[in-house]
């Protein structure tokens, strides 16, 4: 199992506040005993206009969304459902606290950007194929679409950065304690 | 400045402080059951980390759906069973010896004052009744607990609830905790620990204290804590008699886990229960509580007496006092699930099971059963259940079913009436 995550690739834009964990992965899949089994059901109940689930998710590695992403039940199945679909980075205006912690526990990135930057990203990129490249060392995202490109700096607390670098809390704890 | 109970436990267990807000604690016990542990096990295996930090400190049970009801639950059982064997986890409780984790593990003497305990289960807070810090956690935390015997927490802020007055006859720990949840609301204690203090708690049995702490999470609390006193010592004595010269010495040692006089609390609440009446929940949230008499004798289809909240011997005794010599209503189905084999045996020996059976109850083996709506008493659409459990969420006991939470006394009386009514044990009951 490769515990290191990929934080670069094509972006899925989800233009809504308060996308909850039930929309990310429905409660009826909580009885599954492998994470892979969650894969096909990501965003099954997502309430969003013009969302063609299978087409839109395919090949995506990152999500850009609005505020309070991951609210609702604290289930870790939500980050897992993203993880098994190859989506290891979520950029949002804000996150539900436990969801954000679960992301880092799984070695994934949940990064907050100011509302104005998120707004600009939606305006300039949401309607075209967009890629993000993450430079963890310099803490900067490079957003590209066609010949348009821009660098967006972000900041990550030290402990969270280490969790991401080691591949999550299990790997971190096993190598530190 | 003085410390709260949780602060004392944190300070004595901290091994790292990797960021301002993160405190890594050494764990005294990791509890496991077959619903949440298999996912942790398979992930550890996939990472090539199929290890356990200390097989003596891991306690595991198959309790939620047992005997297995289908291939999915059978597979969950198989994964945890094989894992327990492979790692020589001696305290693994399978069919014949198994019971509900939060009743079984205290009964086995696995909980001590000052302990740090985690489990992949919301009601792990029950074990705080012994003066321990016990918290429900997610799968990643459970994995790290199993692997390394540690867990990361935020430093706890504590709400102290002083329960004062005296319990009216026929009013029980379940009514007290329902009244507290009703007062605080389902998020009223979020990310907080609750210390239950005051004369009412001091006068409670361990069974009652566990009922109290069990539902702390329904007000959002991480853990509910009672101060370890002579009642705690008496309960634990068979397990600790080799560790202390005598009971007073054990009590003295346990006092290390009392809060300091000048401890700083997020909030101190006085909760007078002198005029408390038996309560019941309405709707689908546990903070939606009403006096039983305001329920207008709501008709019910099923009565469920059991669960980690109220499936202990004290609960069965109270229900049996109400049921003795009576029959339950023709239109209701009565189900009782003693929480552990020991409780089952005790209830048999005391004639309690006979009373339940004469009244028309079905007796199941010890299991979570109907509490989580996966087996042993699932409701049909539109049905109503009077239950001694802890969650009345929509769909919890079956899609389209409705649950009213209440004490064993109220549940037993309601079984006889076929409607939600006060028990004759309640002095103020007009009915
Ligand atoms: S009895 Fe109910 S609440 Fe308690 S552990 Fe079992 S399923 Fe959870």
Coordinates of C-alpha atoms and ligand atoms in Angstrom, one line a residue:
Chain A
X1 CA 0.0 0.0 0.0
X2 CA 1.4 3.3 -1.0
X3 CA 0.8 5.7 1.8
X4 CA 2.0 8.8 0.0
X5 CA -0.6 10.8 -1.6
X6 CA -0.7 12.8 -4.8
X7 CA -1.7 16.4 -4.5
X8 CA -1.6 17.4 -8.2
X9 CA -3.9 16.8 -11.1
X10 CA -7.3 17.7 -12.6
X11 CA -9.7 19.8 -10.5
X12 CA -13.4 19.1 -9.8
X13 CA -15.3 22.3 -8.9
X14 CA -18.2 21.9 -6.5
X15 CA -20.0 25.2 -6.4
X16 CA -21.9 25.0 -3.1
X17 CA -21.6 25.7 0.6
X18 CA -22.2 23.0 3.3
X19 CA -21.7 19.8 1.3
X20 CA -22.1 17.2 4.1
X21 CA -20.6 13.8 4.7
X22 CA -23.9 12.1 3.7
X23 CA -23.6 13.7 0.3
X24 CA -20.0 12.6 0.1
X25 CA -20.9 9.0 1.0
X26 CA -24.4 7.9 2.0
X27 CA -24.9 6.3 5.4
X28 CA -26.1 3.0 3.9
X29 CA -22.5 2.2 2.9
X30 CA -21.2 2.3 6.5
X31 CA -21.5 -1.4 6.8
X32 CA -18.8 -2.0 4.1
X33 CA -15.7 -3.5 5.4
X34 CA -13.2 -2.3 2.8
X35 CA -12.5 1.2 1.7
X36 CA -12.5 0.2 -1.9
X37 CA -16.1 -0.8 -1.7
X38 CA -17.0 2.9 -1.0
X39 CA -15.4 4.0 -4.3
X40 CA -18.3 3.7 -6.7
X41 CA -20.6 5.5 -4.4
X42 CA -18.8 8.8 -4.0
X43 CA -21.1 11.8 -4.2
X44 CA -24.1 9.5 -5.0
X45 CA -26.5 11.8 -3.1
X46 CA -24.8 15.1 -3.9
X47 CA -27.3 17.9 -4.2
X48 CA -25.9 20.0 -7.0
X49 CA -27.3 21.4 -10.2
X50 CA -25.6 20.2 -13.4
X51 CA -23.6 17.5 -11.8
X52 CA -23.0 14.5 -14.0
X53 CA -21.5 12.3 -11.3
X54 CA -19.5 9.7 -13.2
X55 CA -18.2 12.0 -16.0
X56 CA -17.4 14.8 -13.6
X57 CA -15.5 12.7 -11.1
X58 CA -13.5 10.7 -13.6
X59 CA -9.8 11.4 -13.6
X60 CA -10.0 14.2 -11.0
X61 CA -7.4 14.5 -8.2
X62 CA -8.5 17.6 -6.4
X63 CA -11.7 19.5 -5.4
X64 CA -12.2 23.2 -5.1
X65 CA -15.4 24.1 -3.2
X66 CA -17.0 26.7 -1.0
X67 CA -17.6 26.9 2.8
X68 CA -18.1 24.3 5.5
X69 CA -17.2 21.3 3.4
X70 CA -17.6 17.9 5.2
X71 CA -20.2 19.0 7.7
X72 CA -22.7 16.5 9.3
X73 CA -21.7 13.1 10.6
X74 CA -18.1 12.7 11.6
X75 CA -17.6 9.4 9.6
X76 CA -14.2 8.8 8.3
X77 CA -15.8 7.1 5.3
X78 CA -16.0 10.5 3.7
X79 CA -12.3 11.1 3.3
X80 CA -11.9 7.4 2.4
X81 CA -14.4 7.6 -0.4
X82 CA -12.4 10.6 -1.8
X83 CA -9.1 8.7 -1.2
X84 CA -10.1 5.6 -3.1
X85 CA -11.2 7.8 -6.0
X86 CA -7.7 9.4 -6.2
X87 CA -8.9 12.7 -4.8
X88 CA -6.4 13.6 -2.1
X89 CA -6.7 17.4 -2.0
X90 CA -9.6 19.6 -1.1
X91 CA -9.4 23.4 -1.3
X92 CA -12.3 25.2 0.3
X93 CA -13.2 28.4 2.0
X94 CA -13.7 26.4 5.2
X95 CA -14.1 22.9 6.5
X96 CA -16.1 21.1 9.2
X97 CA -13.6 20.6 12.0
X98 CA -13.7 16.8 12.3
X99 CA -13.7 16.3 8.5
X100 CA -10.6 18.5 8.2
X101 CA -8.9 16.5 11.0
X102 CA -9.9 13.2 9.3
X103 CA -8.4 14.4 6.1
X104 CA -5.0 15.0 7.7
X105 CA -5.3 11.8 9.7
X106 CA -5.5 10.0 6.4
X107 CA -2.5 11.9 5.1
X108 CA -4.6 14.0 2.8
X109 CA -4.7 17.8 2.3
X110 CA -7.5 20.1 3.3
X111 CA -6.5 23.6 2.7
X112 CA -8.5 26.8 3.4
X113 CA -8.2 29.8 1.2
X114 CA -9.9 33.2 1.7
X115 CA -13.4 33.5 0.2
X116 CA -12.2 36.1 -2.4
X117 CA -9.6 33.7 -3.8
X118 CA -12.1 30.8 -3.9
X119 CA -14.5 33.2 -5.7
X120 CA -11.8 34.1 -8.3
X121 CA -10.9 30.5 -8.9
X122 CA -14.6 29.7 -9.6
X123 CA -14.9 32.7 -11.9
X124 CA -11.8 32.1 -13.9
X125 CA -11.5 28.3 -14.0
X126 CA -14.7 26.5 -13.1
X127 CA -15.8 26.3 -16.8
X128 CA -12.7 24.9 -18.3
X129 CA -10.4 21.9 -17.7
X130 CA -8.1 23.0 -14.8
X131 CA -5.1 21.5 -13.2
X132 CA -3.5 22.1 -9.8
X133 CA 0.1 21.4 -9.0
X134 CA 1.0 21.4 -5.3
X135 CA 4.4 22.5 -4.1
X136 CA 4.2 21.3 -0.5
X137 CA 7.7 22.7 0.4
X138 CA 7.0 26.2 -0.9
X139 CA 3.3 25.9 0.2
X140 CA 2.0 27.1 -3.1
X141 CA -0.7 25.8 -5.6
X142 CA 0.0 26.4 -9.3
X143 CA -3.4 26.5 -11.1
X144 CA -3.4 26.1 -14.8
X145 CA -6.0 26.1 -17.6
X146 CA -5.1 26.5 -21.2
X147 CA -2.5 29.3 -21.3
X148 CA -3.9 30.8 -18.1
X149 CA -1.9 30.1 -14.9
X150 CA -1.4 31.5 -11.4
X151 CA 0.3 30.8 -8.2
X152 CA -1.7 30.7 -5.0
X153 CA 0.2 30.6 -1.7
X154 CA -1.3 28.7 1.3
X155 CA -0.2 28.0 4.8
X156 CA -0.2 24.7 6.7
X157 CA 0.4 24.4 10.4
X158 CA 3.6 22.4 11.2
X159 CA 1.9 19.3 12.7
X160 CA -0.5 19.0 9.8
X161 CA 2.4 19.4 7.3
X162 CA 4.2 16.5 9.0
X163 CA 1.1 14.3 8.9
X164 CA 0.8 14.9 5.2
X165 CA 4.6 14.3 4.6
X166 CA 4.6 11.0 6.5
X167 CA 1.3 9.8 5.0
X168 CA -1.1 10.3 7.8
X169 CA -1.5 9.7 11.6
X170 CA -1.0 5.9 11.4
X171 CA 2.4 6.4 9.7
X172 CA 3.3 9.4 11.8
X173 CA 2.5 7.7 15.1
X174 CA 4.3 4.5 14.0
X175 CA 7.5 6.4 13.1
X176 CA 7.5 8.9 16.1
X177 CA 6.4 6.9 19.1
Chain B
X1 CA -4.5 26.7 39.4
X2 CA -6.2 23.4 40.3
X3 CA -7.1 20.7 37.8
X4 CA -10.3 18.9 36.8
X5 CA -10.4 15.1 36.7
X6 CA -9.7 15.0 33.0
X7 CA -6.8 17.4 33.3
X8 CA -5.2 15.3 35.9
X9 CA -5.6 12.2 33.7
X10 CA -4.2 14.1 30.7
X11 CA -1.2 15.3 32.6
X12 CA -0.3 11.9 34.0
X13 CA -0.6 10.3 30.5
X14 CA 0.8 12.8 28.1
X15 CA 3.8 11.6 26.1
X16 CA 3.9 14.3 23.4
X17 CA 2.5 17.7 22.5
X18 CA 3.3 18.0 18.8
X19 CA 1.3 21.2 18.3
X20 CA -0.3 23.7 20.7
X21 CA -3.6 22.0 20.6
X22 CA -2.6 18.4 20.3
X23 CA -1.8 16.2 23.3
X24 CA -0.7 12.6 22.7
X25 CA -1.7 10.3 25.6
X26 CA -0.6 6.9 26.6
X27 CA -3.6 4.5 26.7
X28 CA -4.4 2.1 29.5
X29 CA -6.9 0.1 27.4
X30 CA -8.1 -0.2 23.9
X31 CA -11.6 -1.7 23.6
X32 CA -12.7 -3.3 20.3
X33 CA -16.0 -4.6 18.8
X34 CA -16.9 -6.3 15.6
X35 CA -18.6 -3.3 13.9
X36 CA -15.7 -0.7 13.8
X37 CA -12.6 -2.8 14.4
X38 CA -12.5 -4.9 11.2
X39 CA -12.0 -1.8 9.0
X40 CA -9.1 -0.8 11.3
X41 CA -7.7 -4.3 11.1
X42 CA -7.9 -4.6 7.3
X43 CA -6.2 -1.2 6.9
X44 CA -3.4 -2.1 9.3
X45 CA -2.9 -5.3 7.3
X46 CA -2.8 -3.4 4.1
X47 CA -0.2 -1.0 5.5
X48 CA 2.0 -4.0 6.5
X49 CA 1.4 -3.0 10.2
X50 CA -0.6 -5.9 11.5
X51 CA 0.7 -5.5 15.0
X52 CA -0.8 -4.7 18.4
X53 CA 0.9 -2.6 21.1
X54 CA 0.0 -4.9 24.0
X55 CA -2.3 -7.9 23.7
X56 CA -3.0 -7.6 27.5
X57 CA -4.4 -4.1 27.1
X58 CA -6.6 -4.8 24.2
X59 CA -10.1 -6.2 25.0
X60 CA -12.3 -7.3 22.3
X61 CA -15.9 -8.6 21.9
X62 CA -18.5 -9.5 19.3
X63 CA -21.6 -7.9 20.7
X64 CA -23.5 -5.8 18.2
X65 CA -25.0 -8.5 16.0
X66 CA -24.5 -11.9 17.7
X67 CA -25.1 -14.7 16.7
X68 CA -24.3 -13.4 13.2
X69 CA -27.4 -12.7 11.2
X70 CA -26.0 -12.8 7.6
X71 CA -22.7 -13.2 5.7
X72 CA -21.7 -9.6 6.2
X73 CA -21.9 -9.7 10.0
X74 CA -20.4 -13.2 9.9
X75 CA -17.4 -11.8 8.0
X76 CA -17.0 -8.9 10.5
X77 CA -17.0 -11.5 13.3
X78 CA -14.5 -13.7 11.4
X79 CA -12.1 -10.8 10.9
X80 CA -12.0 -9.7 14.6
X81 CA -11.9 -13.4 15.8
X82 CA -9.0 -14.3 13.6
X83 CA -7.2 -11.1 14.5
X84 CA -7.6 -11.8 18.3
X85 CA -6.3 -15.3 17.9
X86 CA -3.3 -14.2 15.8
X87 CA -2.3 -11.6 18.3
X88 CA -3.1 -13.7 21.4
X89 CA -5.6 -11.3 22.7
X90 CA -6.7 -13.2 25.7
X91 CA -9.6 -11.1 26.7
X92 CA -11.7 -11.8 23.6
X93 CA -15.3 -12.5 24.1
X94 CA -17.1 -14.6 21.6
X95 CA -20.4 -16.3 21.6
X96 CA -21.3 -17.9 24.9
X97 CA -19.2 -15.4 26.9
X98 CA -20.1 -12.2 25.0
X99 CA -22.2 -9.3 26.1
X100 CA -22.5 -5.6 25.4
X101 CA -19.0 -4.0 25.6
X102 CA -19.9 -1.1 27.9
X103 CA -21.5 -3.6 30.4
X104 CA -19.1 -6.5 29.9
X105 CA -15.8 -4.7 30.2
X106 CA -16.5 -2.9 33.6
X107 CA -18.0 -6.2 34.9
X108 CA -14.7 -7.9 34.0
X109 CA -12.8 -5.3 36.0
X110 CA -11.1 -3.8 32.9
X111 CA -11.8 -0.2 33.9
X112 CA -10.0 1.7 36.8
X113 CA -10.1 5.3 38.1
X114 CA -7.6 7.4 36.2
X115 CA -7.5 5.2 33.1
X116 CA -7.3 6.4 29.5
X117 CA -9.5 4.3 27.3
X118 CA -10.6 4.5 23.6
X119 CA -12.9 2.5 21.5
X120 CA -14.5 2.9 18.1
X121 CA -17.9 3.5 19.7
X122 CA -19.8 6.6 20.7
X123 CA -20.8 5.3 24.1
X124 CA -17.3 4.6 25.3
X125 CA -18.0 7.6 27.7
X126 CA -19.9 5.0 29.9
X127 CA -16.6 4.0 31.5
X128 CA -16.1 7.5 32.9
X129 CA -18.4 6.2 35.7
X130 CA -15.3 4.8 37.3
X131 CA -13.4 8.1 37.2
X132 CA -11.7 7.2 33.9
X133 CA -11.2 9.3 30.7
X134 CA -12.9 7.1 28.1
X135 CA -13.7 8.4 24.6
X136 CA -15.2 7.1 21.4
X137 CA -12.9 7.6 18.4
X138 CA -12.8 7.1 14.6
X139 CA -11.1 4.4 12.7
X140 CA -7.7 6.0 12.3
X141 CA -7.5 6.8 16.0
X142 CA -8.5 3.2 16.8
X143 CA -5.8 1.9 14.4
X144 CA -3.1 4.0 16.1
X145 CA -4.5 2.9 19.5
X146 CA -4.2 -0.8 18.5
X147 CA -0.7 -0.3 17.0
X148 CA 0.9 2.1 19.5
X149 CA -1.3 2.4 22.6
X150 CA -1.6 6.1 22.2
X151 CA -4.2 8.6 21.1
X152 CA -4.2 12.4 20.3
X153 CA -6.7 14.6 22.0
X154 CA -7.4 18.3 22.4
X155 CA -7.0 19.5 26.0
X156 CA -10.4 19.0 27.6
X157 CA -12.6 21.8 29.0
X158 CA -14.9 20.5 31.6
X159 CA -18.5 21.2 32.5
X160 CA -19.3 20.3 36.1
X161 CA -22.9 19.4 36.8
X162 CA -23.8 19.3 40.5
X163 CA -26.8 17.1 40.8
X164 CA -28.6 18.2 44.0
X165 CA -31.8 17.4 45.8
X166 CA -33.0 13.8 46.3
X167 CA -34.4 11.4 43.8
X168 CA -38.2 11.0 44.1
X169 CA -39.4 7.4 44.3
X170 CA -39.8 5.9 40.9
X171 CA -37.4 8.3 39.3
X172 CA -34.1 6.9 38.1
X173 CA -30.7 7.7 36.7
X174 CA -32.1 7.5 33.2
X175 CA -34.6 10.2 34.0
X176 CA -31.8 12.3 35.5
X177 CA -29.6 12.1 32.4
X178 CA -32.6 12.7 30.1
X179 CA -33.3 15.9 32.1
X180 CA -29.7 17.0 31.7
X181 CA -29.7 16.3 28.0
X182 CA -33.0 18.2 27.7
X183 CA -31.4 21.1 29.5
X184 CA -28.1 21.2 27.6
X185 CA -29.3 20.2 24.2
X186 CA -27.6 17.7 21.8
X187 CA -24.6 20.0 21.3
X188 CA -24.6 21.6 24.7
X189 CA -21.5 19.8 25.9
X190 CA -19.7 19.4 22.5
X191 CA -15.9 18.9 22.8
X192 CA -16.3 19.0 26.6
X193 CA -16.0 16.5 29.4
X194 CA -18.9 16.4 31.9
X195 CA -18.1 15.8 35.6
X196 CA -21.2 14.5 37.3
X197 CA -20.9 15.6 41.0
X198 CA -23.0 16.2 44.0
X199 CA -25.0 14.1 46.6
X200 CA -27.3 12.4 44.1
X201 CA -24.4 10.9 42.2
X202 CA -22.5 10.0 45.4
X203 CA -25.6 8.0 46.4
X204 CA -25.9 6.2 43.1
X205 CA -24.8 2.6 42.4
X206 CA -22.2 1.9 39.8
X207 CA -25.0 0.6 37.5
X208 CA -26.8 4.0 37.8
X209 CA -23.6 6.0 37.3
X210 CA -22.9 4.0 34.1
X211 CA -26.4 4.9 32.9
X212 CA -25.6 8.6 33.6
X213 CA -22.2 8.6 31.9
X214 CA -23.5 6.5 29.0
X215 CA -25.6 9.2 27.6
X216 CA -23.1 12.1 28.2
X217 CA -22.4 11.8 24.5
X218 CA -26.0 12.5 23.6
X219 CA -25.3 16.1 24.9
X220 CA -22.2 16.0 22.7
X221 CA -19.7 15.4 25.5
X222 CA -16.5 13.4 24.9
X223 CA -16.7 11.7 28.2
X224 CA -18.9 11.8 31.4
X225 CA -17.0 11.3 34.6
X226 CA -18.0 10.4 38.2
X227 CA -15.7 10.7 41.1
X228 CA -14.3 7.3 42.3
X229 CA -15.5 6.7 45.9
X230 CA -16.3 3.8 48.2
X231 CA -19.0 2.6 45.8
X232 CA -16.3 2.3 43.1
X233 CA -13.9 0.6 45.5
X234 CA -16.5 -2.0 46.5
X235 CA -17.4 -2.7 42.9
X236 CA -13.8 -3.1 41.8
X237 CA -12.5 -4.8 45.0
X238 CA -12.5 -8.4 43.6
X239 CA -10.2 -7.2 40.8
X240 CA -7.8 -5.0 42.9
X241 CA -7.6 -6.8 46.2
X242 CA -4.0 -7.8 45.4
X243 CA -3.0 -4.3 44.6
X244 CA -4.0 -2.6 47.8
X245 CA -3.6 -3.7 51.5
X246 CA -7.3 -2.8 52.2
X247 CA -10.2 -0.9 50.8
X248 CA -9.4 2.4 52.6
X249 CA -6.0 2.3 50.9
X250 CA -7.6 1.9 47.5
X251 CA -10.0 4.7 48.2
X252 CA -7.1 6.9 49.2
X253 CA -5.3 6.1 45.9
X254 CA -8.5 6.8 43.9
X255 CA -8.8 10.2 45.4
X256 CA -5.9 11.2 43.1
X257 CA -8.6 11.4 40.5
X258 CA -10.9 13.8 42.2
X259 CA -10.8 17.4 41.0
X260 CA -8.9 20.1 42.9
X261 CA -11.1 22.5 44.9
X262 CA -9.9 25.4 42.7
X263 CA -10.2 23.5 39.4
X264 CA -11.2 25.8 36.5
X265 CA -14.4 24.8 34.7
X266 CA -15.9 25.9 31.4
X267 CA -19.2 26.0 33.3
X268 CA -20.7 24.9 36.6
X269 CA -24.3 23.9 36.5
X270 CA -26.5 23.1 39.5
X271 CA -29.2 20.7 38.6
X272 CA -31.8 20.1 41.2
X273 CA -33.8 16.9 40.7
X274 CA -36.1 17.1 43.8
X275 CA -39.1 17.6 41.7
X276 CA -38.0 15.5 38.7
X277 CA -40.7 13.3 37.1
X278 CA -40.1 10.3 34.9
X279 CA -39.2 11.5 31.5
X280 CA -39.5 10.2 27.9
X281 CA -38.2 11.5 24.6
X282 CA -40.5 12.5 21.8
X283 CA -39.4 13.2 18.2
X284 CA -36.0 12.0 16.9
X285 CA -33.5 13.8 19.1
X286 CA -32.5 12.8 22.6
X287 CA -32.8 16.3 23.9
X288 CA -36.5 16.4 23.0
X289 CA -37.8 15.2 26.4
X290 CA -41.1 15.5 28.1
X291 CA -42.7 14.2 31.4
X292 CA -44.3 10.9 30.8
X293 CA -47.7 12.2 31.8
X294 CA -47.6 14.7 28.9
X295 CA -47.3 11.9 26.3
X296 CA -51.1 11.4 26.2
X297 CA -50.7 7.7 26.7
X298 CA -49.1 7.2 23.2
X299 CA -49.8 3.7 21.9
X300 CA -46.8 1.5 21.3
X301 CA -46.0 -1.7 19.3
X302 CA -42.8 -2.9 21.0
X303 CA -41.0 -2.6 24.3
X304 CA -37.3 -3.0 24.4
X305 CA -35.5 -3.4 27.7
X306 CA -31.7 -3.7 27.3
X307 CA -28.7 -1.9 25.8
X308 CA -25.5 -0.4 27.4
X309 CA -27.7 2.3 28.9
X310 CA -30.2 0.1 30.8
X311 CA -29.6 -3.6 30.4
X312 CA -27.8 -4.2 33.7
X313 CA -29.1 -6.2 36.7
X314 CA -30.4 -3.1 38.5
X315 CA -32.4 -2.2 35.5
X316 CA -33.9 -5.7 35.1
X317 CA -34.7 -5.8 38.8
X318 CA -36.6 -2.5 38.6
X319 CA -38.5 -3.6 35.5
X320 CA -39.3 -7.0 37.2
X321 CA -40.7 -5.1 40.2
X322 CA -43.2 -3.4 37.9
X323 CA -44.0 -6.6 35.9
X324 CA -44.3 -9.0 38.7
X325 CA -47.5 -11.0 38.4
X326 CA -48.7 -8.9 35.4
X327 CA -49.1 -9.5 31.7
X328 CA -48.1 -7.2 29.0
X329 CA -50.7 -5.8 26.7
X330 CA -51.9 -8.1 23.9
X331 CA -51.0 -5.6 21.3
X332 CA -47.4 -5.2 22.2
X333 CA -44.3 -7.2 21.7
X334 CA -41.9 -7.2 24.8
X335 CA -38.2 -7.9 24.3
X336 CA -35.6 -8.0 27.0
X337 CA -31.9 -8.4 26.3
X338 CA -29.8 -8.8 29.4
X339 CA -26.5 -7.0 28.7
X340 CA -24.1 -9.8 29.7
X341 CA -24.2 -13.5 30.4
X342 CA -23.4 -12.8 34.1
X343 CA -26.4 -10.4 34.3
X344 CA -28.5 -13.1 32.4
X345 CA -27.5 -15.7 35.0
X346 CA -28.1 -13.4 37.9
X347 CA -31.6 -12.6 36.6
X348 CA -32.3 -16.3 36.2
X349 CA -31.2 -17.0 39.7
X350 CA -33.2 -14.2 41.2
X351 CA -36.4 -15.3 39.3
X352 CA -36.4 -12.1 37.2
X353 CA -36.4 -14.0 33.9
X354 CA -39.4 -16.0 35.1
X355 CA -41.2 -12.7 35.8
X356 CA -40.4 -11.4 32.3
X357 CA -41.4 -14.6 30.6
X358 CA -44.7 -14.9 32.6
X359 CA -45.5 -11.4 31.6
X360 CA -45.1 -12.4 28.0
X361 CA -41.6 -11.0 27.2
X362 CA -39.2 -12.6 24.7
X363 CA -35.8 -13.0 26.2
X364 CA -32.8 -12.7 23.9
X365 CA -29.2 -13.6 24.4
X366 CA -26.9 -10.7 25.5
X367 CA -26.4 -8.4 22.5
X368 CA -26.9 -4.8 21.3
X369 CA -29.7 -6.3 19.2
X370 CA -32.6 -3.9 18.6
X371 CA -30.7 -0.9 20.0
X372 CA -29.0 -0.3 16.6
X373 CA -31.8 -1.8 14.5
X374 CA -29.7 -4.6 13.0
X375 CA -31.2 -7.6 14.6
X376 CA -33.4 -9.0 17.4
X377 CA -36.3 -6.5 17.2
X378 CA -36.2 -4.3 14.1
X379 CA -39.3 -2.1 13.7
X380 CA -41.5 -2.0 10.7
X381 CA -42.4 1.3 9.0
X382 CA -44.7 3.3 11.2
X383 CA -44.2 1.2 14.4
X384 CA -43.4 2.7 17.8
X385 CA -41.1 1.3 20.4
X386 CA -40.7 2.2 24.1
X387 CA -37.0 1.6 24.7
X388 CA -34.5 1.8 27.5
X389 CA -31.8 2.6 24.9
X390 CA -29.9 5.9 24.3
X391 CA -30.7 7.0 20.7
X392 CA -34.0 7.8 19.2
X393 CA -32.6 9.0 15.8
X394 CA -34.9 8.4 12.9
X395 CA -34.5 4.9 11.5
X396 CA -32.3 3.8 14.4
X397 CA -34.4 0.7 15.2
X398 CA -35.6 0.2 11.6
X399 CA -36.6 2.4 8.7
X400 CA -39.7 4.5 9.5
X401 CA -39.9 3.3 13.1
X402 CA -40.0 5.6 16.1
X403 CA -38.3 5.2 19.5
X404 CA -39.2 6.8 22.8
X405 CA -36.4 6.6 25.3
X406 CA -37.3 6.0 28.9
X407 CA -36.3 4.3 32.2
X408 CA -36.8 0.5 32.7
X409 CA -39.6 1.3 35.1
X410 CA -41.5 3.4 32.6
X411 CA -40.9 0.8 29.9
X412 CA -42.2 -2.0 32.0
X413 CA -45.3 -0.1 33.0
X414 CA -45.9 0.9 29.4
X415 CA -45.6 -2.7 28.3
X416 CA -48.5 -3.6 30.6
X417 CA -50.6 -0.7 29.5
X418 CA -49.7 -0.9 25.8
X419 CA -49.2 2.9 26.0
X420 CA -46.6 5.2 27.4
X421 CA -47.6 5.6 31.1
X422 CA -45.9 6.3 34.4
X423 CA -44.9 3.3 36.6
X424 CA -46.7 2.6 39.9
X425 CA -43.2 3.0 41.5
X426 CA -43.5 6.8 40.8
X427 CA -45.2 8.4 43.8
X428 CA -46.6 11.2 41.8
X429 CA -48.3 8.8 39.3
X430 CA -52.0 9.5 39.1
X431 CA -52.5 6.4 36.9
Ligands
LIG1 S1 -26.3 -1.2 23.1 FE1 -26.7 0.2 21.5 S2 -25.7 2.1 22.1 FE2 -24.8 0.5 23.3 S3 -23.0 -0.2 22.3 FE3 -24.7 -1.5 21.6 S4 -25.5 -0.5 19.7 FE4 -24.2 1.0 20.8

